[in-house]
Short mmCIF file of C-alpha atoms and ligand atoms in Angstrom, two decimals:
data_model
loop_
_atom_site.label_atom_id
_atom_site.label_comp_id
_atom_site.label_asym_id
_atom_site.label_seq_id
_atom_site.Cartn_x
_atom_site.Cartn_y
_atom_site.Cartn_z
CA MET A 1 -21.09 71.83 104.38
CA ALA A 2 -17.52 72.83 105.04
CA TYR A 3 -16.15 72.04 108.47
CA LEU A 4 -16.55 74.99 110.77
CA ALA A 5 -13.79 75.39 113.33
CA LEU A 6 -15.11 74.84 116.84
CA ALA A 7 -13.78 78.19 118.03
CA ARG A 8 -15.94 79.88 115.38
CA LYS A 9 -18.92 77.59 115.73
CA TYR A 10 -19.04 78.15 119.47
CA ARG A 11 -18.26 81.84 119.39
CA PRO A 12 -20.80 83.27 121.83
CA GLN A 13 -23.71 85.10 120.19
CA ASN A 14 -25.55 86.09 123.36
CA PHE A 15 -24.49 87.56 126.66
CA HIS A 16 -25.40 84.39 128.54
CA GLU A 17 -23.06 82.36 126.31
CA ILE A 18 -20.01 84.25 127.58
CA VAL A 19 -18.30 81.90 130.02
CA GLY A 20 -16.96 82.94 133.42
CA GLN A 21 -17.47 86.74 133.19
CA ASP A 22 -20.66 87.08 135.19
CA PHE A 23 -19.85 90.44 136.72
CA VAL A 24 -19.02 92.15 133.43
CA ILE A 25 -22.01 90.67 131.64
CA LYS A 26 -24.42 91.61 134.38
CA THR A 27 -23.22 95.21 134.48
CA LEU A 28 -23.34 95.58 130.70
CA SER A 29 -26.80 94.00 130.47
CA ASN A 30 -28.12 96.36 133.13
CA ALA A 31 -26.71 99.35 131.27
CA ILE A 32 -28.48 98.27 128.08
CA GLU A 33 -31.72 97.63 129.94
CA LEU A 34 -31.63 101.07 131.53
CA GLY A 35 -30.57 102.72 128.28
CA ARG A 36 -27.42 104.06 129.90
CA ILE A 37 -25.06 103.62 127.01
CA SER A 38 -21.64 105.17 127.34
CA HIS A 39 -19.61 106.44 124.40
CA ALA A 40 -16.42 104.68 125.32
CA TYR A 41 -15.75 101.29 126.86
CA LEU A 42 -12.49 99.64 127.73
CA PHE A 43 -12.45 95.85 128.00
CA THR A 44 -9.31 94.59 129.71
CA GLY A 45 -8.14 91.08 130.54
CA PRO A 46 -6.12 88.12 129.29
CA ARG A 47 -6.44 86.96 125.70
CA GLY A 48 -9.17 84.59 124.63
CA VAL A 49 -11.57 85.21 127.51
CA GLY A 50 -14.36 86.84 125.50
CA LYS A 51 -13.53 90.55 125.17
CA THR A 52 -14.06 90.82 121.41
CA SER A 53 -17.03 88.45 121.48
CA THR A 54 -18.65 90.58 124.15
CA ALA A 55 -17.96 93.72 122.10
CA ARG A 56 -19.70 92.18 119.07
CA ILE A 57 -22.68 91.02 121.10
CA PHE A 58 -22.91 94.48 122.60
CA ALA A 59 -22.79 96.04 119.12
CA LYS A 60 -25.64 93.80 118.02
CA ALA A 61 -27.64 94.29 121.20
CA VAL A 62 -27.76 98.09 120.89
CA ASN A 63 -28.56 97.99 117.18
CA CYS A 64 -30.80 94.93 116.80
CA LYS A 65 -34.25 95.58 115.32
CA THR A 66 -35.99 92.90 117.36
CA PRO A 67 -33.90 92.36 120.49
CA ASP A 68 -34.72 89.59 122.91
CA GLY A 69 -34.52 91.47 126.20
CA VAL A 70 -30.94 92.70 126.43
CA ASN A 71 -29.74 90.07 123.95
CA PRO A 72 -29.64 90.47 120.16
CA CYS A 73 -32.06 88.38 118.09
CA ASN A 74 -29.20 87.20 115.84
CA THR A 75 -31.65 86.79 112.96
CA CYS A 76 -32.48 90.30 111.79
CA GLU A 77 -30.57 91.87 108.92
CA ILE A 78 -28.46 94.01 111.23
CA CYS A 79 -27.50 91.14 113.54
CA GLU A 80 -26.57 88.94 110.60
CA GLU A 81 -24.41 91.61 109.02
CA ILE A 82 -22.56 92.22 112.25
CA THR A 83 -22.08 88.48 112.81
CA ASP A 84 -20.56 87.93 109.38
CA GLY A 85 -18.52 91.13 109.55
CA SER A 86 -20.15 92.94 106.64
CA SER A 87 -21.87 95.73 108.57
CA MET A 88 -20.89 99.24 107.46
CA ASP A 89 -21.60 100.57 110.93
CA VAL A 90 -19.63 98.18 113.09
CA ILE A 91 -15.98 98.70 112.34
CA GLU A 92 -13.34 96.42 113.80
CA ILE A 93 -9.84 97.83 113.92
CA ASP A 94 -6.78 95.86 114.87
CA GLY A 95 -4.72 98.24 116.98
CA ALA A 96 -1.55 96.29 116.29
CA SER A 97 -1.59 96.84 112.52
CA ASN A 98 -3.33 100.24 112.45
CA ARG A 99 -1.36 101.91 115.11
CA GLY A 100 -0.28 105.14 113.44
CA ILE A 101 -1.62 108.67 113.40
CA ASP A 102 -2.89 108.37 109.81
CA GLU A 103 -5.23 105.49 110.58
CA ILE A 104 -6.63 107.29 113.59
CA ARG A 105 -7.10 110.49 111.55
CA GLN A 106 -9.04 108.46 109.03
CA LEU A 107 -11.11 107.08 111.87
CA ARG A 108 -11.80 110.61 113.11
CA GLU A 109 -13.04 111.58 109.67
CA SER A 110 -15.40 108.64 109.41
CA VAL A 111 -16.74 109.15 112.93
CA ARG A 112 -18.56 112.27 111.73
CA PHE A 113 -20.83 110.43 109.30
CA ILE A 114 -24.04 109.12 110.73
CA PRO A 115 -24.56 105.34 110.67
CA ALA A 116 -25.92 103.83 107.46
CA LYS A 117 -28.44 101.42 108.98
CA CYS A 118 -27.77 101.16 112.68
CA ASN A 119 -28.65 103.35 115.64
CA TYR A 120 -25.03 103.46 116.66
CA LYS A 121 -21.83 103.41 114.74
CA ILE A 122 -19.51 101.19 116.72
CA TYR A 123 -15.73 101.10 116.60
CA ILE A 124 -14.16 98.03 118.13
CA ILE A 125 -10.44 98.66 118.55
CA ASP A 126 -8.64 95.48 119.48
CA GLU A 127 -5.21 95.57 121.15
CA VAL A 128 -5.63 99.29 121.62
CA HIS A 129 -2.46 99.48 123.74
CA MET A 130 -0.46 99.09 120.51
CA LEU A 131 -1.42 102.57 119.27
CA THR A 132 1.38 105.11 119.01
CA GLU A 133 1.38 108.18 121.20
CA PRO A 134 0.27 110.58 118.41
CA ALA A 135 -2.49 108.10 117.54
CA PHE A 136 -3.66 108.09 121.15
CA ASN A 137 -3.68 111.89 121.14
CA ALA A 138 -5.79 111.95 118.01
CA LEU A 139 -8.15 109.37 119.52
CA LEU A 140 -8.38 111.41 122.69
CA LYS A 141 -9.77 114.39 120.77
CA THR A 142 -12.63 112.23 119.51
CA LEU A 143 -13.26 110.76 122.94
CA GLU A 144 -13.44 114.23 124.45
CA GLU A 145 -16.37 115.18 122.26
CA PRO A 146 -17.86 112.01 120.86
CA PRO A 147 -20.75 112.40 118.40
CA GLU A 148 -24.07 111.14 119.79
CA HIS A 149 -24.24 108.18 117.42
CA VAL A 150 -20.78 106.75 118.12
CA ILE A 151 -19.60 104.11 120.60
CA PHE A 152 -15.98 103.08 121.03
CA ILE A 153 -15.18 99.68 122.48
CA MET A 154 -11.49 99.25 123.09
CA ALA A 155 -10.02 95.91 124.09
CA THR A 156 -6.62 95.30 125.57
CA THR A 157 -4.54 92.75 127.41
CA ASP A 158 -2.30 95.51 128.78
CA ALA A 159 -4.42 98.15 130.48
CA HIS A 160 -1.35 99.71 132.08
CA ARG A 161 -0.12 100.75 128.64
CA ILE A 162 -3.16 102.94 127.99
CA PRO A 163 -2.58 106.65 128.74
CA PRO A 164 -4.50 107.86 131.82
CA THR A 165 -6.19 110.57 129.71
CA ILE A 166 -7.84 107.82 127.64
CA LEU A 167 -8.59 105.62 130.65
CA SER A 168 -10.41 108.43 132.40
CA ARG A 169 -12.83 108.76 129.49
CA CYS A 170 -13.76 105.08 129.33
CA GLN A 171 -16.00 102.83 131.31
CA ARG A 172 -13.67 100.05 132.24
CA TYR A 173 -14.59 96.36 132.43
CA ASP A 174 -12.06 93.85 133.71
CA PHE A 175 -12.44 90.39 132.20
CA LYS A 176 -11.04 87.55 134.25
CA LYS A 177 -9.12 84.47 133.28
CA ILE A 178 -11.76 81.77 132.84
CA PRO A 179 -11.79 79.64 136.02
CA ALA A 180 -10.55 76.06 135.51
CA ASP A 181 -13.87 74.55 136.62
CA PHE A 182 -15.90 76.62 134.16
CA MET A 183 -13.54 75.83 131.36
CA TYR A 184 -13.53 72.12 132.05
CA ASP A 185 -17.31 71.97 132.13
CA TYR A 186 -17.64 74.09 129.00
CA LEU A 187 -15.16 72.00 127.01
CA SER A 188 -16.81 68.75 128.11
CA GLY A 189 -20.15 70.25 127.08
CA VAL A 190 -18.90 71.16 123.60
CA LEU A 191 -17.40 67.69 123.10
CA GLN A 192 -20.67 66.08 124.14
CA LYS A 193 -22.72 68.29 121.84
CA GLU A 194 -20.38 67.49 118.97
CA GLU A 195 -20.62 63.81 119.88
CA ILE A 196 -16.86 63.55 120.00
CA GLU A 197 -15.62 60.66 122.09
CA HIS A 198 -13.27 61.97 124.79
CA ASP A 199 -11.70 61.11 128.13
CA ARG A 200 -11.48 63.40 131.14
CA ASP A 201 -7.67 63.33 131.30
CA ALA A 202 -7.46 64.73 127.78
CA VAL A 203 -9.88 67.52 128.68
CA SER A 204 -7.77 68.42 131.73
CA VAL A 205 -4.58 68.54 129.69
CA ILE A 206 -6.16 70.64 126.92
CA MET A 207 -7.58 73.03 129.46
CA ARG A 208 -4.28 73.47 131.26
CA ASN A 209 -2.34 73.99 128.07
CA SER A 210 -4.70 76.75 127.00
CA GLU A 211 -4.09 78.72 130.21
CA GLY A 212 -7.62 80.05 130.50
CA CYS A 213 -7.98 80.94 126.80
CA MET A 214 -11.12 79.33 125.40
CA ARG A 215 -10.21 80.04 121.79
CA ASP A 216 -6.91 78.17 122.16
CA ALA A 217 -8.62 75.28 123.89
CA LEU A 218 -11.17 74.85 121.10
CA SER A 219 -8.50 75.15 118.38
CA LEU A 220 -6.54 72.47 120.16
CA VAL A 221 -9.58 70.19 120.20
CA ASP A 222 -9.87 70.73 116.43
CA GLN A 223 -6.24 69.74 115.92
CA ILE A 224 -6.52 66.64 118.07
CA VAL A 225 -9.73 65.53 116.37
CA ALA A 226 -8.10 66.01 112.97
CA TYR A 227 -5.04 64.02 114.07
CA SER A 228 -6.84 61.17 115.78
CA GLY A 229 -9.66 60.88 113.28
CA GLY A 230 -12.52 61.82 115.53
CA THR A 231 -11.69 61.25 119.18
CA VAL A 232 -10.01 63.19 121.95
CA ASN A 233 -7.96 60.83 124.08
CA ILE A 234 -5.02 61.34 126.39
CA GLN A 235 -2.54 59.43 124.20
CA ASP A 236 -3.02 61.59 121.11
CA THR A 237 -3.30 64.75 123.16
CA SER A 238 -0.04 63.97 124.96
CA TYR A 239 1.69 63.23 121.69
CA LEU A 240 0.52 66.41 119.99
CA LEU A 241 1.44 68.58 122.94
CA GLY A 242 4.84 66.95 123.39
CA LEU A 243 3.87 65.74 126.83
CA SER A 244 6.46 62.97 126.80
CA ASP A 245 8.57 65.76 128.26
CA TYR A 246 6.54 65.46 131.43
CA THR A 247 7.90 61.98 132.06
CA ILE A 248 11.39 63.46 132.13
CA ILE A 249 10.30 66.32 134.39
CA ASN A 250 8.49 63.96 136.77
CA ARG A 251 11.59 61.84 137.05
CA LEU A 252 13.74 64.91 137.71
CA PHE A 253 11.37 66.14 140.39
CA GLU A 254 11.45 62.77 142.12
CA LEU A 255 15.26 62.68 142.08
CA VAL A 256 15.39 66.17 143.56
CA LEU A 257 13.03 65.09 146.33
CA ASN A 258 15.14 61.99 146.96
CA GLU A 259 18.13 64.32 147.17
CA ASP A 260 20.03 61.95 144.94
CA ILE A 261 22.61 64.42 143.64
CA THR A 262 24.44 61.97 141.38
CA ALA A 263 21.23 60.91 139.68
CA VAL A 264 20.10 64.53 139.35
CA VAL A 265 23.34 65.43 137.57
CA LYS A 266 22.98 62.46 135.20
CA HIS A 267 19.37 63.26 134.49
CA THR A 268 20.24 66.89 133.80
CA GLU A 269 22.63 65.72 131.11
CA GLU A 270 19.76 63.92 129.44
CA ILE A 271 17.66 67.07 129.63
CA ASN A 272 20.46 69.08 128.03
CA LEU A 273 20.82 66.54 125.23
CA LYS A 274 17.11 66.63 124.50
CA GLY A 275 17.23 70.40 124.47
CA LEU A 276 14.28 70.79 126.83
CA ASP A 277 13.43 74.33 127.83
CA TYR A 278 14.74 75.11 131.33
CA ILE A 279 12.09 77.72 131.95
CA PHE A 280 9.33 75.28 131.01
CA ILE A 281 10.76 72.64 133.36
CA THR A 282 11.08 75.13 136.21
CA LYS A 283 7.53 76.42 135.71
CA THR A 284 6.22 72.86 135.69
CA ILE A 285 7.98 72.03 138.95
CA ILE A 286 6.63 75.21 140.54
CA GLU A 287 3.17 74.08 139.49
CA TYR A 288 3.80 70.64 141.03
CA LEU A 289 4.85 72.21 144.31
CA LYS A 290 1.77 74.41 144.25
CA HIS A 291 -0.45 71.34 143.86
CA ILE A 292 1.38 69.55 146.66
CA MET A 293 1.11 72.47 149.07
CA PHE A 294 -2.54 72.87 148.16
CA ALA A 295 -3.24 69.19 148.77
CA LYS A 296 -1.32 69.22 152.06
CA ALA A 297 -3.44 72.12 153.23
CA THR A 298 -6.84 70.95 151.97
CA GLY A 299 -6.47 67.19 151.74
CA TYR A 300 -7.47 66.97 148.08
CA PHE A 301 -6.28 67.76 144.54
CA PRO A 302 -8.14 70.03 142.08
CA GLU A 303 -9.46 67.08 140.07
CA LYS A 304 -10.50 68.95 136.97
CA GLU A 305 -7.04 70.45 136.56
CA LEU A 306 -5.16 67.18 136.82
CA THR A 307 -5.25 63.88 135.00
CA SER A 308 -5.81 60.69 136.97
CA GLU A 309 -2.19 59.71 136.27
CA GLU A 310 -1.02 63.01 137.69
CA ILE A 311 -3.13 62.61 140.81
CA LYS A 312 -1.58 59.17 141.29
CA TYR A 313 1.88 60.66 140.81
CA PHE A 314 1.29 63.50 143.26
CA THR A 315 -0.24 61.21 145.86
CA LYS A 316 2.85 59.03 145.72
CA ILE A 317 5.30 61.90 145.76
CA MET A 318 3.55 63.84 148.51
CA GLU A 319 4.76 61.39 151.11
CA LYS A 320 8.34 62.30 150.37
CA ILE A 321 7.96 65.92 151.24
CA ASP A 322 6.62 67.85 154.20
CA GLU A 323 4.96 71.25 154.06
CA ASN A 324 8.05 73.04 155.21
CA ARG A 325 10.28 71.57 152.53
CA ALA A 326 7.63 72.08 149.85
CA PHE A 327 7.46 75.74 150.76
CA VAL A 328 11.23 76.26 150.74
CA LEU A 329 11.51 74.42 147.41
CA PHE A 330 8.68 76.51 146.00
CA GLN A 331 10.60 79.67 146.84
CA LEU A 332 13.82 78.23 145.51
CA PHE A 333 12.31 77.33 142.13
CA GLN A 334 10.63 80.70 141.86
CA LYS A 335 13.98 82.34 142.41
CA LEU A 336 15.46 79.99 139.82
CA LEU A 337 12.78 81.03 137.34
CA GLN A 338 13.68 84.69 137.82
CA ASP A 339 17.37 83.94 137.44
CA LEU A 340 16.77 81.93 134.26
CA LYS A 341 14.99 84.88 132.72
CA PHE A 342 17.64 87.30 133.85
CA TYR A 343 20.98 85.61 133.27
CA ASP A 344 22.61 84.48 130.05
CA MET A 345 24.21 81.22 131.09
CA GLN A 346 20.94 79.37 131.51
CA GLN A 347 22.43 75.90 131.69
CA TYR A 348 24.67 76.75 134.64
CA VAL A 349 21.96 78.69 136.42
CA PHE A 350 19.60 75.73 135.98
CA GLU A 351 22.12 73.13 137.12
CA PHE A 352 23.14 75.15 140.13
CA GLY A 353 19.49 75.66 141.05
CA LEU A 354 18.87 71.92 140.91
CA TYR A 355 21.95 71.29 142.99
CA LYS A 356 20.64 73.61 145.67
CA ALA A 357 17.19 72.04 145.49
CA ALA A 358 18.62 68.56 145.91
CA ASN A 359 20.46 69.74 149.02
CA ILE A 360 17.58 71.58 150.55
CA SER A 361 16.99 69.41 153.60
CA LYS A 362 20.56 70.06 154.76
CA VAL A 363 19.81 73.76 154.72
CA ILE A 364 16.50 73.28 156.54
CA ASP A 365 17.97 70.90 159.15
CA ALA A 366 20.80 73.29 159.78
CA SER A 367 18.44 76.19 160.33
CA ALA A 368 16.30 74.12 162.69
CA ALA A 369 19.39 73.10 164.65
CA ALA A 370 20.53 76.69 164.77
CA SER A 371 17.28 77.93 166.22
CA LYS A 372 17.36 75.16 168.83
CA SER A 373 20.88 75.94 169.94
CA ALA A 374 20.30 79.68 170.06
CA PRO A 375 20.43 80.40 173.79
CA ILE A 376 17.13 81.75 174.98
CA PRO A 377 17.58 83.88 178.08
CA GLU A 378 16.53 82.24 181.32
CA ASN A 379 14.09 83.91 183.63
CA LYS A 380 16.69 84.76 186.17
CA THR A 381 19.42 85.99 183.88
CA ALA A 382 20.96 89.09 185.31
CA ALA A 383 20.72 91.92 182.88
CA LYS A 384 21.12 95.61 182.59
CA THR A 385 17.87 97.38 182.98
CA SER A 386 16.83 100.72 184.31
CA ASP A 387 15.22 100.83 187.70
CA THR A 388 12.30 102.99 188.67
CA HIS A 389 14.50 106.01 189.26
CA GLY A 390 15.80 105.88 185.75
CA LYS A 391 19.36 104.98 186.77
CA SER A 392 20.91 102.10 184.94
CA THR A 393 21.72 99.33 187.38
CA ASP A 394 22.11 95.61 187.38
CA SER A 395 18.90 94.30 188.79
CA LYS A 396 17.35 90.88 188.90
CA MET A 397 15.41 90.40 185.73
CA GLY A 398 12.82 87.80 186.35
CA LEU A 399 10.21 86.65 188.79
CA ASN A 400 11.07 85.83 192.40
CA ASP A 401 9.32 83.11 194.39
CA MET A 402 6.73 85.50 195.77
CA ASP A 403 5.90 86.65 192.23
CA LYS A 404 5.50 83.06 191.12
CA MET A 405 3.14 82.31 193.97
CA TRP A 406 1.22 85.50 193.13
CA ASP A 407 1.01 84.36 189.51
CA LYS A 408 -0.48 81.00 190.51
CA LEU A 409 -3.00 82.63 192.78
CA LEU A 410 -4.09 85.05 190.04
CA ASP A 411 -4.43 82.10 187.72
CA GLN A 412 -6.85 80.47 190.17
CA ILE A 413 -8.84 83.68 190.47
CA SER A 414 -9.11 84.01 186.70
CA LYS A 415 -11.01 80.72 186.64
CA TYR A 416 -13.79 82.43 188.57
CA ASN A 417 -13.57 85.79 186.87
CA PRO A 418 -10.81 86.76 184.41
CA SER A 419 -11.53 90.44 184.94
CA THR A 420 -10.97 90.16 188.72
CA SER A 421 -7.65 88.49 188.08
CA ALA A 422 -6.59 90.96 185.38
CA ASN A 423 -7.29 93.96 187.59
CA LEU A 424 -5.71 92.41 190.65
CA SER A 425 -2.55 91.61 188.69
CA HIS A 426 -1.68 95.32 188.72
CA GLY A 427 -1.08 94.99 192.46
CA TYR A 428 1.81 93.46 194.41
CA ILE A 429 2.03 91.38 197.57
CA ILE A 430 3.08 93.31 200.67
CA THR A 431 2.56 90.60 203.29
CA SER A 432 1.68 86.95 203.07
CA ASP A 433 1.72 84.90 206.28
CA SER A 434 -0.72 82.65 208.09
CA ASN A 435 -2.53 85.70 209.53
CA ASN A 436 -2.45 88.27 206.78
CA PHE A 437 -2.54 88.54 203.05
CA LYS A 438 -1.93 92.14 202.09
CA VAL A 439 -1.94 93.40 198.50
CA GLY A 440 -0.77 96.89 197.56
CA PHE A 441 -1.48 99.14 194.59
CA SER A 442 0.59 102.15 193.60
CA GLU A 443 -1.19 105.47 193.07
CA ALA A 444 -0.79 105.04 189.31
CA LYS A 445 -2.92 101.89 189.46
CA ARG A 446 -5.79 103.44 191.40
CA PHE A 447 -8.19 102.58 188.59
CA HIS A 448 -7.61 98.84 189.08
CA TYR A 449 -7.56 99.24 192.86
CA ASP A 450 -11.05 100.74 192.74
CA ILE A 451 -12.36 97.88 190.64
CA VAL A 452 -11.05 95.03 192.80
CA ASN A 453 -12.53 96.73 195.87
CA LYS A 454 -16.03 96.19 194.57
CA LYS A 455 -17.89 93.52 196.49
CA GLU A 456 -18.31 91.07 193.63
CA HIS A 457 -14.53 90.98 193.09
CA LEU A 458 -13.58 91.05 196.77
CA ASP A 459 -15.76 88.01 197.47
CA ILE A 460 -14.01 85.98 194.80
CA ILE A 461 -10.54 87.03 195.95
CA THR A 462 -11.32 86.26 199.61
CA ASN A 463 -12.59 82.79 198.77
CA VAL A 464 -9.75 81.86 196.45
CA VAL A 465 -7.10 83.12 198.90
CA ARG A 466 -8.57 80.95 201.68
CA ASN A 467 -8.70 77.86 199.52
CA PHE A 468 -5.31 78.53 198.02
CA PHE A 469 -3.47 78.74 201.37
CA GLY A 470 -5.84 76.50 203.30
CA ASP A 471 -6.00 78.84 206.30
CA ASP A 472 -7.96 81.81 207.60
CA ARG A 473 -5.53 84.58 206.70
CA LYS A 474 -7.15 87.97 206.44
CA LEU A 475 -7.28 89.71 203.08
CA SER A 476 -6.55 93.42 202.82
CA ILE A 477 -6.03 95.52 199.73
CA VAL A 478 -4.45 98.93 200.15
CA LEU A 479 -3.45 101.92 198.07
CA GLU A 480 0.12 102.97 198.91
CA ASN A 481 0.79 106.64 198.34
CA GLY A 482 4.22 107.31 196.90
CA SER A 483 4.80 103.64 196.14
CA LYS A 484 6.84 102.89 193.02
CA LYS A 485 6.45 99.14 193.28
CA LYS A 486 5.37 97.32 190.18
CA GLY A 487 2.40 95.06 189.86
CA LEU A 488 2.89 91.55 188.55
CA SER A 489 1.39 92.32 185.14
CA GLU A 490 3.85 95.17 184.65
CA LYS A 491 6.80 92.99 185.64
CA LYS A 492 5.73 90.25 183.27
CA GLU A 493 5.34 92.69 180.43
CA GLU A 494 8.85 94.03 180.94
CA LEU A 495 10.16 90.52 181.06
CA GLU A 496 8.51 89.64 177.78
CA THR A 497 9.83 92.74 176.06
CA TYR A 498 13.25 91.86 177.35
CA HIS A 499 13.05 88.26 176.13
CA GLU A 500 11.74 89.34 172.79
CA LYS A 501 14.55 91.82 172.33
CA LYS A 502 17.17 89.26 173.33
CA THR A 503 15.72 86.59 171.04
CA LYS A 504 15.67 88.97 168.10
CA GLU A 505 19.27 89.91 168.74
CA GLU A 506 20.23 86.24 168.82
CA ILE A 507 18.43 85.54 165.55
CA ASN A 508 20.05 88.45 163.79
CA LYS A 509 23.48 87.35 164.98
CA ASN A 510 22.94 83.67 164.18
CA GLU A 511 25.47 82.42 161.68
CA MET A 512 23.32 79.73 160.09
CA ILE A 513 20.45 82.11 159.55
CA SER A 514 22.83 84.55 157.86
CA LYS A 515 23.91 81.74 155.56
CA ILE A 516 20.33 80.96 154.60
CA LYS A 517 19.70 84.65 154.04
CA ASN A 518 22.63 84.86 151.66
CA GLU A 519 21.85 81.59 149.93
CA PHE A 520 18.34 82.72 149.02
CA ASN A 521 19.27 86.34 148.67
CA GLY A 522 16.60 87.10 151.23
CA LYS A 523 16.20 89.36 154.19
CA ILE A 524 14.47 89.08 157.54
CA THR A 525 11.39 91.25 157.39
CA ASN A 526 9.78 90.21 160.64
CA ILE A 527 10.63 88.17 163.70
CA LYS A 528 7.74 87.10 165.81
CA VAL A 529 8.47 85.77 169.28
CA TYR A 530 5.69 83.55 170.48
CA LYS A 531 4.88 83.60 174.17
CA ALA A 532 5.50 80.28 175.83
CA ASN A 533 2.38 78.45 176.92
CA LYS A 534 1.83 78.29 180.63
ZN1 ZN B 1 -31.26 91.38 115.59
#
């Protein structure tokens, strides 16, 4: 028997053989079970994730003579014809090569005829986004009044290129990129079933190179098996995929992290001589940084995505870089990737990007130094602020000694009951001596005044005041009509607003931060001022 390519041999024939698309499969199966068949479906998603396979299984499932639940039997005449592509009633159209109005007109003609053998005549239009505008218009007319016996299944990688008029007439199913774990397990499973000797590193590399496309992964396995004479090992896989390039990239990445500019420049010359693709290198480094940041955050590497050599490499290299630097480098290389795609003089863009990357800690140190030296306003800084009468005067901005004492006392009270303390903080101290402790509330704060005058709160306050001062001073809490005095909480709030405003001003004026902004072509979108801990 002739050798059957793995991608064909393992093409799914049942819904449960579709890997990693549980949501889509479940919804479609339910629809079949309930007999709720729509006349137009749109399958969207990356290439090689099972859109066309699902369409074929669906075509069989709704036409099969002896279905097995929602799945086709795959043995009846109809199933077999659909599987080998000879069915008159299941028509596959490649949108890329039949994109004109004439082809679609032809399709509209044939739609009218009832199916030869099947219940439904099914049109599977692959890469439907490639159709021309007149072709879409012609298709739309059919979709508006589809004959009872017709089902359209359109598949596309670019849903945004489908006109809204078409989209609105389709049931849409979004296929996802196959998750790395699923893909790894599936590939290992196929290799085991085929009794092909393999190592896990090779499977990881194949999987990663296929970028979530199962068809590509299986074709690659075929190639490697053919090359190696029956096994799938990391040496042959690396050779076939040109992975020796990774050694050069790894070295480059290390030199950048060491900030060894001279060596980086030398190494770049080697890269230029070898004619390696700058975009490929940049993408690879971005991926490295992603893995490092991930590992720093979680404490482990995604084992199925990486070879054991790579895990060793990353573990070693991780010590050279902290989270902060990894993040800044990540942004820098992403920017470099954009620039490489955008500008003509790739070599210079690439070299300049590397130069910046190899200098990154200088930029980070400088920014840290800048934020340290930025003068943060002291509590007692005199500043312009408006007083209670609305006139602008120079007044003391900050807490006086009485306020500070009040703050400490409230802190003690909050240990017994935070609510007591919070309500009391809207008041101010009128008198505090060995005989009396008098707290006032302005009319505006009557609400809080009423609360603290309840017995449960008064008891706490009385006790804490006695312990705090260590004497028998008498507590009184009064409401002062016409008082404009501010409670402590209000004062503190104003102070914070003031500090925040000042700090933001400082940051915006800071020279080093401006430099970083320009260097990365960035802008400050948000400044958050954290309150100092007590
Ligand atoms: Zn069947």
